[in-house]
mmCIF file of C-alpha atoms in Angstrom:
data_model
loop_
_atom_site.group_PDB
_atom_site.id
_atom_site.type_symbol
_atom_site.label_atom_id
_atom_site.label_comp_id
_atom_site.label_asym_id
_atom_site.label_seq_id
_atom_site.Cartn_x
_atom_site.Cartn_y
_atom_site.Cartn_z
ATOM 1 C CA MET A 211 -8.624 -18.956 15.340
ATOM 2 C CA ASP A 212 -8.585 -17.087 12.046
ATOM 3 C CA LYS A 213 -5.745 -14.683 11.408
ATOM 4 C CA PRO A 214 -6.611 -11.078 10.620
ATOM 5 C CA LEU A 215 -6.525 -9.884 7.029
ATOM 6 C CA ILE A 216 -3.985 -7.060 6.891
ATOM 7 C CA TYR A 217 -3.991 -4.260 4.343
ATOM 8 C CA LEU A 218 -0.410 -3.092 3.796
ATOM 9 C CA ALA A 219 -0.509 0.568 2.739
ATOM 10 C CA SER A 220 2.459 2.488 1.367
ATOM 11 C CA PRO A 221 3.159 5.559 -0.765
ATOM 12 C CA TYR A 222 3.683 4.956 -4.459
ATOM 13 C CA THR A 223 3.603 8.019 -6.700
ATOM 14 C CA ARG A 224 6.426 10.535 -6.314
ATOM 15 C CA HIS A 225 4.949 13.953 -7.015
ATOM 16 C CA GLY A 226 7.361 16.500 -8.414
ATOM 17 C CA LEU A 227 9.086 13.931 -10.625
ATOM 18 C CA ALA A 228 8.340 13.201 -14.263
ATOM 19 C CA GLY A 229 9.150 10.655 -16.917
ATOM 20 C CA ALA A 230 11.863 8.119 -16.234
ATOM 21 C CA ALA A 231 12.667 9.521 -12.777
ATOM 22 C CA LYS A 232 9.036 9.108 -11.672
ATOM 23 C CA ARG A 233 8.831 5.562 -13.081
ATOM 24 C CA SER A 234 12.107 4.674 -11.365
ATOM 25 C CA ALA A 235 10.869 5.999 -7.993
ATOM 26 C CA GLU A 236 7.573 4.122 -8.362
ATOM 27 C CA THR A 237 9.381 0.902 -9.276
ATOM 28 C CA ARG A 238 11.681 1.262 -6.249
ATOM 29 C CA ARG A 239 8.727 1.779 -3.912
ATOM 30 C CA PHE A 240 6.969 -1.209 -5.473
ATOM 31 C CA GLU A 241 10.059 -3.366 -4.896
ATOM 32 C CA MET A 242 10.386 -2.244 -1.272
ATOM 33 C CA VAL A 243 6.752 -2.848 -0.311
ATOM 34 C CA ALA A 244 6.575 -6.131 -2.255
ATOM 35 C CA LYS A 245 9.619 -7.315 -0.302
ATOM 36 C CA ALA A 246 7.887 -6.301 2.933
ATOM 37 C CA ALA A 247 4.657 -8.076 1.939
ATOM 38 C CA ALA A 248 6.615 -11.240 1.142
ATOM 39 C CA PHE A 249 8.432 -11.026 4.486
ATOM 40 C CA PHE A 250 5.182 -10.658 6.426
ATOM 41 C CA MET A 251 3.503 -13.450 4.476
ATOM 42 C CA ASP A 252 6.499 -15.704 5.185
ATOM 43 C CA GLN A 253 5.911 -14.913 8.878
ATOM 44 C CA GLY A 254 2.383 -16.310 8.542
ATOM 45 C CA HIS A 255 0.389 -13.097 8.175
ATOM 46 C CA HIS A 256 -2.503 -12.726 5.715
ATOM 47 C CA ILE A 257 -1.488 -9.667 3.685
ATOM 48 C CA PHE A 258 -3.085 -7.694 0.882
ATOM 49 C CA CYS A 259 -0.727 -5.116 -0.591
ATOM 50 C CA PRO A 260 -2.382 -2.857 -3.183
ATOM 51 C CA ILE A 261 0.910 -1.660 -4.682
ATOM 52 C CA ALA A 262 2.220 -5.218 -5.116
ATOM 53 C CA HIS A 263 -1.097 -6.123 -6.739
ATOM 54 C CA THR A 264 -1.443 -3.164 -9.103
ATOM 55 C CA HIS A 265 2.083 -2.112 -10.158
ATOM 56 C CA PRO A 266 2.531 -5.176 -12.399
ATOM 57 C CA LEU A 267 -0.874 -4.589 -14.033
ATOM 58 C CA TRP A 268 0.453 -1.458 -15.729
ATOM 59 C CA GLN A 269 3.106 -3.575 -17.414
ATOM 60 C CA TYR A 270 0.317 -5.622 -18.967
ATOM 61 C CA GLY A 271 -1.932 -2.893 -20.270
ATOM 62 C CA LEU A 272 -3.867 -1.266 -17.410
ATOM 63 C CA GLN A 273 -4.029 2.446 -18.172
ATOM 64 C CA LYS A 274 -2.871 4.937 -15.549
ATOM 65 C CA LYS A 275 -5.777 6.203 -13.447
ATOM 66 C CA ASN A 276 -6.206 9.078 -11.013
ATOM 67 C CA GLY A 277 -5.987 8.739 -7.233
ATOM 68 C CA ASP A 278 -9.733 8.682 -6.637
ATOM 69 C CA TRP A 279 -10.170 5.798 -9.079
ATOM 70 C CA TRP A 280 -7.517 3.852 -7.155
ATOM 71 C CA LEU A 281 -9.083 4.660 -3.796
ATOM 72 C CA ASP A 282 -12.359 3.197 -5.018
ATOM 73 C CA GLN A 283 -10.461 -0.005 -5.870
ATOM 74 C CA ASP A 284 -8.557 0.071 -2.566
ATOM 75 C CA PHE A 285 -11.602 0.634 -0.352
ATOM 76 C CA ALA A 286 -13.346 -2.328 -2.001
ATOM 77 C CA ILE A 287 -10.630 -4.506 -0.418
ATOM 78 C CA LEU A 288 -9.864 -2.450 2.702
ATOM 79 C CA LYS A 289 -13.455 -2.798 3.932
ATOM 80 C CA HIS A 290 -12.869 -6.570 4.233
ATOM 81 C CA CYS A 291 -9.604 -6.206 6.179
ATOM 82 C CA ASN A 292 -9.174 -6.305 9.940
ATOM 83 C CA GLN A 293 -6.046 -4.180 10.272
ATOM 84 C CA LEU A 294 -4.251 -1.449 8.353
ATOM 85 C CA TRP A 295 -0.469 -1.550 8.429
ATOM 86 C CA VAL A 296 1.251 1.579 7.143
ATOM 87 C CA TYR A 297 4.649 0.831 5.646
ATOM 88 C CA MET A 298 6.416 4.088 6.386
ATOM 89 C CA LEU A 299 8.410 4.639 3.223
ATOM 90 C CA GLU A 300 9.577 8.186 2.606
ATOM 91 C CA GLY A 301 6.565 10.317 1.756
ATOM 92 C CA TRP A 302 3.928 8.280 3.604
ATOM 93 C CA LYS A 303 2.759 11.307 5.611
ATOM 94 C CA GLU A 304 2.264 13.331 2.413
ATOM 95 C CA SER A 305 0.692 10.518 0.388
ATOM 96 C CA TYR A 306 -2.887 11.302 -0.593
ATOM 97 C CA GLY A 307 -3.645 7.580 -0.871
ATOM 98 C CA VAL A 308 -2.101 6.495 2.421
ATOM 99 C CA GLN A 309 -3.802 9.329 4.291
ATOM 100 C CA ALA A 310 -7.180 8.454 2.727
ATOM 101 C CA GLU A 311 -6.693 4.772 3.633
ATOM 102 C CA MET A 312 -5.847 5.750 7.209
ATOM 103 C CA GLN A 313 -8.913 7.993 7.440
ATOM 104 C CA TYR A 314 -11.122 5.191 6.101
ATOM 105 C CA ALA A 315 -9.662 2.742 8.639
ATOM 106 C CA ARG A 316 -10.225 5.208 11.500
ATOM 107 C CA GLU A 317 -13.851 5.718 10.411
ATOM 108 C CA GLN A 318 -14.353 1.945 10.454
ATOM 109 C CA GLY A 319 -12.697 1.543 13.866
ATOM 110 C CA MET A 320 -9.924 -0.539 12.296
ATOM 111 C CA PRO A 321 -6.595 -0.708 14.160
ATOM 112 C CA ILE A 322 -3.698 1.025 12.406
ATOM 113 C CA TYR A 323 -0.092 -0.083 12.912
ATOM 114 C CA TYR A 324 3.003 1.736 11.687
ATOM 115 C CA ILE A 325 5.847 -0.327 10.220
ATOM 116 C CA GLU A 326 9.365 1.047 9.881
ATOM 117 C CA PRO A 327 10.999 -0.006 6.584
ATOM 118 C CA LEU A 328 14.224 -1.010 8.346
ATOM 119 C CA GLU A 329 12.346 -3.790 10.129
ATOM 120 C CA VAL A 330 12.221 -5.844 6.924
ATOM 121 C CA GLU A 331 15.147 -4.551 4.858
#
């Protein structure tokens, strides 16, 4: 039997911060969710993690884009997934992106699971 393809959502941008503090917060969130994605993949799950995929692209020239541009990218993958896992890093309830991904999953009838960060730290 095929394993489900899991979309691992998490907050990324820290609103209210600027400059080096914002980049530091984004890098920390990237590190935390990438660690979680690796853990779940090591457990045999099929994971797509948009933050783990896109954060490194900025280091190699991708220009910063607005949230709607990213959601268009995200939904292109999310529509092929079977489950949405929300990695509940601080700020996930306020995250525009995470909330939009959850709404999209609900509209598609996709199961949503909530993952506490301490489960993989």
